[in-house]
Short mmCIF file of C-alpha atoms and ligand atoms in Angstrom, two decimals:
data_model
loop_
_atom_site.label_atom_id
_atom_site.label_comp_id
_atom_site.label_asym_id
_atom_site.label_seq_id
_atom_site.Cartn_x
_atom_site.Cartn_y
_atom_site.Cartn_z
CA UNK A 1 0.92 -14.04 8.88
CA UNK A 2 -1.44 -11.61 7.41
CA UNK A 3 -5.46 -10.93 7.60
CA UNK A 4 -8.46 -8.97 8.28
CA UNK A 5 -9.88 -7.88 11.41
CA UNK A 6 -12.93 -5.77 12.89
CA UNK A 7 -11.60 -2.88 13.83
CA UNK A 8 -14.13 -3.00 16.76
CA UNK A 9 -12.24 -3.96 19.40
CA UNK A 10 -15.93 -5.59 21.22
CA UNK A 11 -16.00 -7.75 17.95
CA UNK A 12 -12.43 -8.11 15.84
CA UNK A 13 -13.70 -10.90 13.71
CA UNK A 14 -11.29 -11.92 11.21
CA UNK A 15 -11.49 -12.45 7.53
CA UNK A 16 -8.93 -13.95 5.66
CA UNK A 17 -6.62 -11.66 3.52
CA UNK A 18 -8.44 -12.04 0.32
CA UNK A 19 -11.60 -11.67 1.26
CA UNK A 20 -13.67 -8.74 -0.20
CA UNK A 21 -14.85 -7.02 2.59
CA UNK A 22 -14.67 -3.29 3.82
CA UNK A 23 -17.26 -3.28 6.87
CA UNK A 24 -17.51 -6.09 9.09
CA UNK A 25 -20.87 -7.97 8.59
CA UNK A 26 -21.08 -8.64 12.33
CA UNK A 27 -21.09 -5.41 13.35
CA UNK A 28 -20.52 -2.98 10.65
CA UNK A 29 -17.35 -1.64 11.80
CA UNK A 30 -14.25 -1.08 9.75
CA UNK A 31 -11.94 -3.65 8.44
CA UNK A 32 -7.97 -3.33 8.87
CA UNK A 33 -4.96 -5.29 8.11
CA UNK A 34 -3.66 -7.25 10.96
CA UNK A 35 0.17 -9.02 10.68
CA UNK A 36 2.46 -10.75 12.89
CA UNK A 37 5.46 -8.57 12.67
CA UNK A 38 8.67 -10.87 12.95
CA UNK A 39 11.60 -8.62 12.39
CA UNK A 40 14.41 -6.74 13.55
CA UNK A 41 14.52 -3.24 13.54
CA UNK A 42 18.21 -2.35 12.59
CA UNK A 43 18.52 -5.10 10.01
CA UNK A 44 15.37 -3.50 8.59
CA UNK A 45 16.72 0.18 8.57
CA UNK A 46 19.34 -1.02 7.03
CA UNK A 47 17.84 -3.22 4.47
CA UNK A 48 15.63 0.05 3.50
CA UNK A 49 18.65 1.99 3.17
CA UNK A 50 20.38 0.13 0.81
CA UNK A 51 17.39 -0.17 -1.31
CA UNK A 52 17.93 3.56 -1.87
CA UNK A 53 21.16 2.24 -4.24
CA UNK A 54 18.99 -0.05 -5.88
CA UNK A 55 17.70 0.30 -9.48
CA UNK A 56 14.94 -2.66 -8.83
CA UNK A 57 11.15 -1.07 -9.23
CA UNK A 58 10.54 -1.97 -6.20
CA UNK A 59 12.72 -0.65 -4.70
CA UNK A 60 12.75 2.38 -5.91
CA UNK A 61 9.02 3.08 -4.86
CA UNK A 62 9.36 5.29 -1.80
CA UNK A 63 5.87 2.81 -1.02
CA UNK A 64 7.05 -0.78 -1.47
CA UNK A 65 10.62 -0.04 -0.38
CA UNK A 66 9.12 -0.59 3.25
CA UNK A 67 7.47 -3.78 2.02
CA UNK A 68 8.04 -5.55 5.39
CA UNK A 69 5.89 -3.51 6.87
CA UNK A 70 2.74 -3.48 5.35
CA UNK A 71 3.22 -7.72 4.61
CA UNK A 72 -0.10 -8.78 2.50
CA UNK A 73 1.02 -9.74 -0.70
CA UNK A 74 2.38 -13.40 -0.85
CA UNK A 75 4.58 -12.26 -4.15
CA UNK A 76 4.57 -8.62 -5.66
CA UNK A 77 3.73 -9.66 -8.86
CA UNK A 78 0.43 -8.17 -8.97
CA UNK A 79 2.10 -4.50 -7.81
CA UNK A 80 1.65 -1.45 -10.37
CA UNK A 81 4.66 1.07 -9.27
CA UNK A 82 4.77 4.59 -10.85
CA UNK A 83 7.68 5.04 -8.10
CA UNK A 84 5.51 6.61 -5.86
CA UNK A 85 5.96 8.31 -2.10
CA UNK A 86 10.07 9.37 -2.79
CA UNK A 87 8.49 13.02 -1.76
CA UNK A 88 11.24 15.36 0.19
CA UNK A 89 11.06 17.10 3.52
CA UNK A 90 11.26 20.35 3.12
CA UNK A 91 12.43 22.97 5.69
CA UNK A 92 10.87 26.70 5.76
CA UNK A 93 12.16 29.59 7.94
CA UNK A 94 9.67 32.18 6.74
CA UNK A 95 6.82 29.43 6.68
CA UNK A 96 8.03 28.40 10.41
CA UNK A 97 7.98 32.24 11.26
CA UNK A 98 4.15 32.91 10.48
CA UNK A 99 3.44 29.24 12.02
CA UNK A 100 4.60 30.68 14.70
CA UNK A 101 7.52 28.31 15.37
CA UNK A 102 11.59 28.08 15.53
CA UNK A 103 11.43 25.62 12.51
CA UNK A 104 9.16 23.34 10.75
CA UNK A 105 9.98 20.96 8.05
CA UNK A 106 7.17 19.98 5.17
CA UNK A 107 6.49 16.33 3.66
CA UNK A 108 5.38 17.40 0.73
CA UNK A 109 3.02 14.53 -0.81
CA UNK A 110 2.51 16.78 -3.91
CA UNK A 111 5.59 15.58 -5.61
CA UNK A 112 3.90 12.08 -6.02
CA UNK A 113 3.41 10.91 -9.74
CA UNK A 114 -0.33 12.77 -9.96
CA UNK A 115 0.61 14.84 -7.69
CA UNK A 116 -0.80 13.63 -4.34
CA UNK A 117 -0.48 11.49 -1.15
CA UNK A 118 -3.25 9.34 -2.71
CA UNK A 119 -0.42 7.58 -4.80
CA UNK A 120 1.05 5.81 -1.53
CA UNK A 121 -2.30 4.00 -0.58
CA UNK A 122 -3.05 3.68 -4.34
CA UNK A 123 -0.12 1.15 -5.50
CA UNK A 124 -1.69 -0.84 -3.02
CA UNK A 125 -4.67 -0.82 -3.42
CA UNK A 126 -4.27 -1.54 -7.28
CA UNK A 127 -1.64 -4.80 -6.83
CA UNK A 128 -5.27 -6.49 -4.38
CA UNK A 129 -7.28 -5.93 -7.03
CA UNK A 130 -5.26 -7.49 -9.46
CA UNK A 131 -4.10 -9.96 -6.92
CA UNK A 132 -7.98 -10.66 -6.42
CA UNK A 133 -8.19 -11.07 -10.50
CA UNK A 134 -10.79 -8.05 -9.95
CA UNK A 135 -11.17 -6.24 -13.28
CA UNK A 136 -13.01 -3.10 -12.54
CA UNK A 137 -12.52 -0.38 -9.44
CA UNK A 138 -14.48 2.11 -8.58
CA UNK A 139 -14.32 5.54 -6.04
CA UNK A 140 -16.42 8.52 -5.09
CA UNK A 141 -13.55 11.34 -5.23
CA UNK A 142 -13.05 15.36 -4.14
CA UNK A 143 -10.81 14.48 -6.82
CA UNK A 144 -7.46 13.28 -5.92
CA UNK A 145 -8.44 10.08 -5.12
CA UNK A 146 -9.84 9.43 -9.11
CA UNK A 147 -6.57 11.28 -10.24
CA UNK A 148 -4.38 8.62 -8.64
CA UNK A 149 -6.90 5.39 -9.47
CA UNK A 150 -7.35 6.52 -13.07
CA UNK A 151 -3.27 6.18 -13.45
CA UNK A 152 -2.72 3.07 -11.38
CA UNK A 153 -6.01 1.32 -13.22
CA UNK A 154 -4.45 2.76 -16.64
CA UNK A 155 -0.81 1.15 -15.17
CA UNK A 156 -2.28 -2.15 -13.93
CA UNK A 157 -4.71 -2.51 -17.25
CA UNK A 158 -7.77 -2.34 -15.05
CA UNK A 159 -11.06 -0.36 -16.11
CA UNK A 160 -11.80 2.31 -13.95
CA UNK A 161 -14.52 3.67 -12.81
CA UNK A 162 -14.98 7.50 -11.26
CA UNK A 163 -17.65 9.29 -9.52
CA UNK A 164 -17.44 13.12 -8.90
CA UNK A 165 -19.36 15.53 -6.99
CA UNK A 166 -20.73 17.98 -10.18
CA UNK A 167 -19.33 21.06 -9.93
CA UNK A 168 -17.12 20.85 -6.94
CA UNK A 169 -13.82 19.39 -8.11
CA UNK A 170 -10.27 21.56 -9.04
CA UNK A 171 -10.38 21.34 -13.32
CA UNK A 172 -6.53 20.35 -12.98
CA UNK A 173 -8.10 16.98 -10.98
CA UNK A 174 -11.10 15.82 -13.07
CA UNK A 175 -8.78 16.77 -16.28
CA UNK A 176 -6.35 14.08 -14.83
CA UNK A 177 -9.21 11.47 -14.75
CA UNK A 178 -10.10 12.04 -18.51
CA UNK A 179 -6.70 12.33 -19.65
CA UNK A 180 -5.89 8.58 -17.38
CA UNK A 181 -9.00 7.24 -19.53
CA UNK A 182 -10.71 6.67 -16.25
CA UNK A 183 -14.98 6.42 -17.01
CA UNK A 184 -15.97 9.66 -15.02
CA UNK A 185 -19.10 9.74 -13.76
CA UNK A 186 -19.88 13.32 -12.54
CA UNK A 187 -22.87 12.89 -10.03
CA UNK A 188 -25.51 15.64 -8.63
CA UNK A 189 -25.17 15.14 -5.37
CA UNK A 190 -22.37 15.79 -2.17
CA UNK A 191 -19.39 13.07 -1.18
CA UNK A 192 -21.21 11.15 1.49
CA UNK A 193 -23.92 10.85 -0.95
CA UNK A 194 -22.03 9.10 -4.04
CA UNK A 195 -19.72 7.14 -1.65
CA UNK A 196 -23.28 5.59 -0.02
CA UNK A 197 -24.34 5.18 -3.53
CA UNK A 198 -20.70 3.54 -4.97
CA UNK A 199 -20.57 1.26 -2.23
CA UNK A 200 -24.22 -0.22 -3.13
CA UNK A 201 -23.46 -0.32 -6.31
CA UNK A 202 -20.21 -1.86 -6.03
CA UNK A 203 -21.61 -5.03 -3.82
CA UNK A 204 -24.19 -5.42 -6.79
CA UNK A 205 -22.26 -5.10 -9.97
CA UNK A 206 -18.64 -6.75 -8.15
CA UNK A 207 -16.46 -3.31 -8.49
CA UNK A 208 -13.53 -3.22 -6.42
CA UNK A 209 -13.94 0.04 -4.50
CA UNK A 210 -10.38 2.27 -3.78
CA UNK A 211 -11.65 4.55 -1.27
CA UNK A 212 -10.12 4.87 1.80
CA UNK A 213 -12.60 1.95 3.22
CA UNK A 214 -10.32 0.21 1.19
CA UNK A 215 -7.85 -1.31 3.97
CA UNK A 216 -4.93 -1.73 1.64
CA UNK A 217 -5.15 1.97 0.74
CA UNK A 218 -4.74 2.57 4.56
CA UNK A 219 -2.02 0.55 4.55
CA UNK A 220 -0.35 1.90 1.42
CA UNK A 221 -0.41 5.57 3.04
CA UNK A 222 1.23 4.11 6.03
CA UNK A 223 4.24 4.56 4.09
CA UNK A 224 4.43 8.24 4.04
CA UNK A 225 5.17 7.95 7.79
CA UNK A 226 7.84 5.29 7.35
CA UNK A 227 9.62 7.31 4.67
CA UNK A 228 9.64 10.46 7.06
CA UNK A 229 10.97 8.50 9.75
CA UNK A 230 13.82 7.23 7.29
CA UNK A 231 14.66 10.32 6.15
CA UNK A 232 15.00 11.67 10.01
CA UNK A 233 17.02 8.52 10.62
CA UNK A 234 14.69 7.04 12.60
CA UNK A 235 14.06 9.87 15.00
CA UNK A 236 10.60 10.47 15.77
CA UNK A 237 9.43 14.44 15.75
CA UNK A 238 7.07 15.92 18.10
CA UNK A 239 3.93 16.65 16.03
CA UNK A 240 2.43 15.40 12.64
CA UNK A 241 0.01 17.90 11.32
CA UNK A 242 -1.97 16.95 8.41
CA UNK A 243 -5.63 18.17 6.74
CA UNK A 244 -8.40 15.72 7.74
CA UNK A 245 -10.91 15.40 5.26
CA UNK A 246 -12.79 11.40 4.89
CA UNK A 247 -9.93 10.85 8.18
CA UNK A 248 -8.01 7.81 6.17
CA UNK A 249 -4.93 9.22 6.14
CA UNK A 250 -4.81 10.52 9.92
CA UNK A 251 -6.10 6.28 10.85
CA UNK A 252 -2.92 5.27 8.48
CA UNK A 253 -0.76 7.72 10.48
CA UNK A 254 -1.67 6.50 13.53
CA UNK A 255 -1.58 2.60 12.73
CA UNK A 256 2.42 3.24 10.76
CA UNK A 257 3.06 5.10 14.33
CA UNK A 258 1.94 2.18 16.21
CA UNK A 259 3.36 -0.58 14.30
CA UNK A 260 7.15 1.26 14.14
CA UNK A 261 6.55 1.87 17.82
CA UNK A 262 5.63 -1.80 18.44
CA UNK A 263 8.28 -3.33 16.83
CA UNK A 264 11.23 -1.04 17.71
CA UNK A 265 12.03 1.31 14.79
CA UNK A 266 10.85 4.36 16.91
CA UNK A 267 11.43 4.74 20.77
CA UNK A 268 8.17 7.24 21.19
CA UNK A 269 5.33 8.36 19.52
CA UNK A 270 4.59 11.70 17.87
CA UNK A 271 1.26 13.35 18.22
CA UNK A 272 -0.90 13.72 15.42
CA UNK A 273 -2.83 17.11 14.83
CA UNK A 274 -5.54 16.91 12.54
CA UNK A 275 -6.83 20.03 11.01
CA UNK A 276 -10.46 20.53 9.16
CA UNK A 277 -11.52 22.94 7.27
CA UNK A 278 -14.27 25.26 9.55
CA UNK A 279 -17.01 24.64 6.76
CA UNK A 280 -16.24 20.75 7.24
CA UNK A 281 -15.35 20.01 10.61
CA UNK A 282 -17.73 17.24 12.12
CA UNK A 283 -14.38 15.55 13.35
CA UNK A 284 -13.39 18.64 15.20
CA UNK A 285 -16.34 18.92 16.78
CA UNK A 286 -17.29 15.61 17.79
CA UNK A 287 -13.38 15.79 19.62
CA UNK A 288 -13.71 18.73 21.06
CA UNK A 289 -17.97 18.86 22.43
CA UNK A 290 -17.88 14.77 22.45
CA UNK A 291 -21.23 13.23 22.65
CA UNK A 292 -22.32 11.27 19.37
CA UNK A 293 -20.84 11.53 16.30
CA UNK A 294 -22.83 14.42 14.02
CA UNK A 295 -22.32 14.51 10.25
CA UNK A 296 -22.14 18.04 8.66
CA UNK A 297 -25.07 17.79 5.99
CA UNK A 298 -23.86 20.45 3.63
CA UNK A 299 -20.06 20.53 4.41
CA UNK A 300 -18.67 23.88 2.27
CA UNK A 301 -14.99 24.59 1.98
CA UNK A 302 -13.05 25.99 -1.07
CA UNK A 303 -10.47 23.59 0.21
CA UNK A 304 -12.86 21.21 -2.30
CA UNK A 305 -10.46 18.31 -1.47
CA UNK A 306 -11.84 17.77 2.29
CA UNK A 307 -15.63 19.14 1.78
CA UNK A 308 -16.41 16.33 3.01
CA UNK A 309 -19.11 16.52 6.37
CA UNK A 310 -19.15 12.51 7.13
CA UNK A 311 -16.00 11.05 7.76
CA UNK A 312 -16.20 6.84 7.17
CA UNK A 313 -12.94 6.58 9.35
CA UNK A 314 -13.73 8.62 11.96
CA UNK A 315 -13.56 6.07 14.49
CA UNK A 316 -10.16 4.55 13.43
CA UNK A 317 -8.88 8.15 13.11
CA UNK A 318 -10.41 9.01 16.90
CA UNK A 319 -8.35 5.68 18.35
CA UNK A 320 -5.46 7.09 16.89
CA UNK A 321 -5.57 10.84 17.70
CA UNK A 322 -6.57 9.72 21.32
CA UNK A 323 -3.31 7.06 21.18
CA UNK A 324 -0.95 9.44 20.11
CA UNK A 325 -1.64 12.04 22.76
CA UNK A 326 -3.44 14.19 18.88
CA UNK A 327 -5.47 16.97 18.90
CA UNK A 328 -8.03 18.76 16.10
CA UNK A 329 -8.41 22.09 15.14
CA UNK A 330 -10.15 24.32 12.54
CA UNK A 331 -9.39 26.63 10.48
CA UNK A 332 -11.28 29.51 8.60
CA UNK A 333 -11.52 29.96 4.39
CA UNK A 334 -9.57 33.00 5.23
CA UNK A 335 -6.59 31.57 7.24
CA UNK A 336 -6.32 29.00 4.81
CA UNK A 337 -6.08 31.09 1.57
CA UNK A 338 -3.35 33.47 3.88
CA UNK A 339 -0.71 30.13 5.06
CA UNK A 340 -1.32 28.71 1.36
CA UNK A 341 0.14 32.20 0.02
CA UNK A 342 2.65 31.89 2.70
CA UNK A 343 3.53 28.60 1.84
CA UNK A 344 3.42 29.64 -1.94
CA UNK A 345 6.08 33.04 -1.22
CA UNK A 346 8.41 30.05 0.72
CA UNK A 347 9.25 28.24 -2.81
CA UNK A 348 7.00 25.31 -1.61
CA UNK A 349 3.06 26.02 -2.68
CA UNK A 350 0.80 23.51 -2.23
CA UNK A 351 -3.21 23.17 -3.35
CA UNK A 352 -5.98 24.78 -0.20
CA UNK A 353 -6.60 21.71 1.91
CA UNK A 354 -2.55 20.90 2.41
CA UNK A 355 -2.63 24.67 3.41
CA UNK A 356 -5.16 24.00 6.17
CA UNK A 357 -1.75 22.43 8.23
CA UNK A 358 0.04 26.10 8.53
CA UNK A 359 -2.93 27.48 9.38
CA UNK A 360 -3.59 25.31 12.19
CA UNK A 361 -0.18 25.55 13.39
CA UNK A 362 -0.35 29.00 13.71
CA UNK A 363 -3.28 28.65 15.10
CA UNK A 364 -2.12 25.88 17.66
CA UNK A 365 1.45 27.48 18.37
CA UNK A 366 -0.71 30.16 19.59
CA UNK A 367 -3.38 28.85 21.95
CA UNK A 368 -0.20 27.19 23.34
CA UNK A 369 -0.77 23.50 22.70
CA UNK A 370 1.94 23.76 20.29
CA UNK A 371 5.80 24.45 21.72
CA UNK A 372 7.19 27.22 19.84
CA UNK A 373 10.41 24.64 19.94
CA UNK A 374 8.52 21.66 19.31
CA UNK A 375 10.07 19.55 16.09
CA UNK A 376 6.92 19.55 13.38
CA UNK A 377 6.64 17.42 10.27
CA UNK A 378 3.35 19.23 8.39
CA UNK A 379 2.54 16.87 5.50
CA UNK A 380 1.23 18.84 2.60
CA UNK A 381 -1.14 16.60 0.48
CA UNK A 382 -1.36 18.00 -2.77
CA UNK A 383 0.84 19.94 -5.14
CA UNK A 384 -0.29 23.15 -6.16
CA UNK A 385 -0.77 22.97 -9.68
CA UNK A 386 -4.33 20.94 -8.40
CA UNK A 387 -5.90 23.95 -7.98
CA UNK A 388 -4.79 27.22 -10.44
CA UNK A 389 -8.14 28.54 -10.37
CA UNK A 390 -7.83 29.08 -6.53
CA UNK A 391 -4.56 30.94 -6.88
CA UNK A 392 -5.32 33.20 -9.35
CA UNK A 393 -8.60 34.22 -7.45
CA UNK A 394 -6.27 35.10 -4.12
CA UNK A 395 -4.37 36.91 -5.91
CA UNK A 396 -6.02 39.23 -8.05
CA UNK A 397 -8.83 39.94 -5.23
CA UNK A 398 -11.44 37.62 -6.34
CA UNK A 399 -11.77 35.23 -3.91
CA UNK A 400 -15.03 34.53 -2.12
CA UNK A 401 -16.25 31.94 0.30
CA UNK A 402 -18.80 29.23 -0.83
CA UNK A 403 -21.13 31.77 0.40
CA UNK A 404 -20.15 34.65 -1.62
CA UNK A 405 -18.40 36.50 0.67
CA UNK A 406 -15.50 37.82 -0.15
CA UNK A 407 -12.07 36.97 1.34
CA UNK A 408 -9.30 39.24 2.03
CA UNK A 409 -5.79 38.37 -0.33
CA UNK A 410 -3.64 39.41 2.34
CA UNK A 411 -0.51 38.34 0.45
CA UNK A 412 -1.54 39.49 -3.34
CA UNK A 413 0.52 39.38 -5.74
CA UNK A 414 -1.33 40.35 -8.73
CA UNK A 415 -0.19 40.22 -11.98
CA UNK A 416 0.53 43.67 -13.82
CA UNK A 417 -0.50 44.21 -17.80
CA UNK A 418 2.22 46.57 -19.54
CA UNK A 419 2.33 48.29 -22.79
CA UNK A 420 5.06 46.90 -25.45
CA UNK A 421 7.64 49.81 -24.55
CA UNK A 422 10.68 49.24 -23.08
CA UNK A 423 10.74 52.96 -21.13
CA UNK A 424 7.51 52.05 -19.84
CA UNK A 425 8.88 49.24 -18.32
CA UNK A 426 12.03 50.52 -17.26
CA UNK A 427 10.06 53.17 -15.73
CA UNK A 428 7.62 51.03 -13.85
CA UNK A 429 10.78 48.11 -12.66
CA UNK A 430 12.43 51.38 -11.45
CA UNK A 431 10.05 51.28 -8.37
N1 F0G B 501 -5.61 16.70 1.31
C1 F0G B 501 -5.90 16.42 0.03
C2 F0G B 501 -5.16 17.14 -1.02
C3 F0G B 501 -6.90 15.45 -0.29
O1 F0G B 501 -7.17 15.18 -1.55
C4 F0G B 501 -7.59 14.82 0.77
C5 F0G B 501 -8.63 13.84 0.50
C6 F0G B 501 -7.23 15.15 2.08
C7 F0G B 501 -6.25 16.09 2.31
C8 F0G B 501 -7.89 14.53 3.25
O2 F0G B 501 -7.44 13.22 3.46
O3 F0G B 501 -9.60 12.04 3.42
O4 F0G B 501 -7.57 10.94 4.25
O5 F0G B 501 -8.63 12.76 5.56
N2 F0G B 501 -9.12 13.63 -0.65
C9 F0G B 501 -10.06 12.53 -0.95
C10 F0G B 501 -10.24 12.38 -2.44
C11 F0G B 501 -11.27 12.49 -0.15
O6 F0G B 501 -11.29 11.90 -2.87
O7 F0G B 501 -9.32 12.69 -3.18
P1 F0G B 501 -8.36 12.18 4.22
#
């Protein structure tokens, strides 16, 4: 019922469920999970709504509570839950307003268990390890990535094992590693580096790796669509916007869009915009100049979760922007630090890269590709304690780009040091 194929459509070899295998040793392309889907769309929307009521741990995992359609597990008793996904859509006029739309409504992956979308792919790709009696996984991580592995491995009694760009992660995300009890590696070199250097490693010392090659992570994050779509009762929304950093999450997107369309639970598909980070943005331009695929050799973004300038998924993320009718966009350092504040002042915040979404959609509402009535789910990826240090730069004026220049805090809101003295205070609230 379940396996393994080449994602190559030339090739699409197939592996059997358990195997180990994250490129295809034919031709190198990635690996995804392939099922035969045999079920019926209202029983299942029903069956998922019921599970709501339920006080079962699976069920109450806003991941494994759509079970049926991510199918690889032959019994769950290998699953580590921390009641992950369960994250809220939440619905902004003012944030709309500067988007430049009648309404948009956020997903907001922050409220996961350590605080980002990485918890939905994570549960799964913890219960194959352990399913696979692996003992020790491994990923290269901008940071959120070895927050959410630490506490699964820690969950699941596996040892894990983290490697970090030096230097370039948020504090709040490599203090999450240490405090999970996670062995953190912090390495001198860039993303693409340490992931070519994990994944060598990996094959030689037999460490499961949990990066997004990982196709049970894909299919894990899969569920952040499916709980959307539940929580709209089933009706599908015009646009998806979400940040595109290594591109796993936009090629689980596309595949939980597929599959619901496939079998029935959604009668059209949404279209995916993927926004990068200018700094980072081989993605963008490979979509929008076409020709080969470039990597960006010293990708620079304070958005630190998606400096990342070669993509591993790019070509699973390119079928599905290209299936779904997507687009891609970039945005500056400055328009991203100005919709983050904007998202902050709406009683959502969020950390940089989940920021990058406004900022495209204000800058896609207004080259027109975007319908100023058009229904838009903007998935916001991290929550915004990630990244303090950010914040407090904005907004006392001392942010500067990864080149030193500095950026503009538009929306300050600085913090103001008062004498003891309650008439000096009165004085200065009088204002
Ligand atoms: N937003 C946040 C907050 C992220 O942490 C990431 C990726 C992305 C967006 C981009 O998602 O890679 O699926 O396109 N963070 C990874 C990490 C790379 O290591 O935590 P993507």
């Amino acid at each position: 019922m379940a396996e393994l194929v080449c994602f190559n459509p030339a090739c699409r070899t197939r592996f059997a469920i358990t195997e180990v295998v994250y490129n295809c040793p034919r031709c190198g392309a990635l690996i995804e999970a392939a099922y035969d889907f045999a079920v019926e769309p209202a029983a299942l929307k029903k069956c998922f709504r019921e599970r709501r009521m339920s006080n079962a741990p699976l069920d109450q995992s806003g991941v494994w509570r759509y079970r049926e359609l991510f199918p690889f597990l032959d019994d769950f008793s290998s699953v580590v839950t921390l009641r992950e996904g369960n994250t809220p859509l939440l619905e902004s006029r003012p944030a709309a307003e500067y988007g430049g739309l009648e309404s948009v409504v956020f997903k907001h992956q922050g409220f996961n268990p350590t605080g980002s979308f990485k918890d939905n792919g994570m549960t799964c790709g913890v219960a194959q390890a352990r399913r696979l009696g692996m003992r020790r996984v491994a990923c290269v991580s901008t940071g959120n990535t070895s927050a959410s592995m630490a506490a699964y491995a820690a969950a699941g009694g596996l040892e894990a094992l983290i490697f970090l760009p030096h230097g370039n992660i948020s504090f709040g995300k490599l203090a999450q590693a240490l405090e999970y009890g996670a062995r953190t590696l912090e390495v001198e070199a860039n993303f693409d580096q340490i992931l070519a250097l994990v994944r060598a490693l990996a094959e030689r010392l037999g460490i499961y790796v949990l990066n997004s090659v990982n196709p049970f992570r894909i299919e894990g994050q899969k569920s952040i669509v499916f709980e959307m779509l539940d929580q709209r009762d089933w009706r599908a929304p015009d646009w998806i916007v979400l940040p595109g950093g290594n591109l796993g999450n936009t090629s689980a997107f596309g595949k939980a869009l597929r599959e619901a369309h496939e079998i029935g639970l959604i009668d059209r598909l949404p279209r995916l915009a993927v926004i990068q980070a200018e700094g980072a943005a081989p993605f963008f331009d490979f979509v929008e100049h076409g020709g080969e695929f470039h990597a960006v050799e010293n990708p620079e973004t304070l958005a630190t979760a998606i400096r990342i300038g070669d993509p591993v998924s790019w070509p699973k993320a390119l079928h599905e922007v290209r299936t779904t009718r997507g687009v891609v966009e970039k945005v500056s350092e400055q328009e991203i630090a100005d919709a983050k504040a904007q998202i902050g002042r709406a009683g959502i915040g969020c950390e940089p890269a989940s920021a990058a979404t406004l900022a495209g959609i204000r800058k896609l509402t207004g080259r027109g590709v975007i319908d100023r009535a058009a229904e838009v789910v903007a998935v916001l990826t991290g929550n915004l304690l990630k990244d303090p240090d950010y914040i407090y730069r904005y907004h006392t004026g001392k942010l500067e780009t990864p080149s030193g220049a500095p950026l503009r805090s538009t929306f300050a809101n600085r913090p103001t040091v008062v004498p003891n003295d309650p008439e000096r205070i009165a004085e200065l609230l009088k204002k």
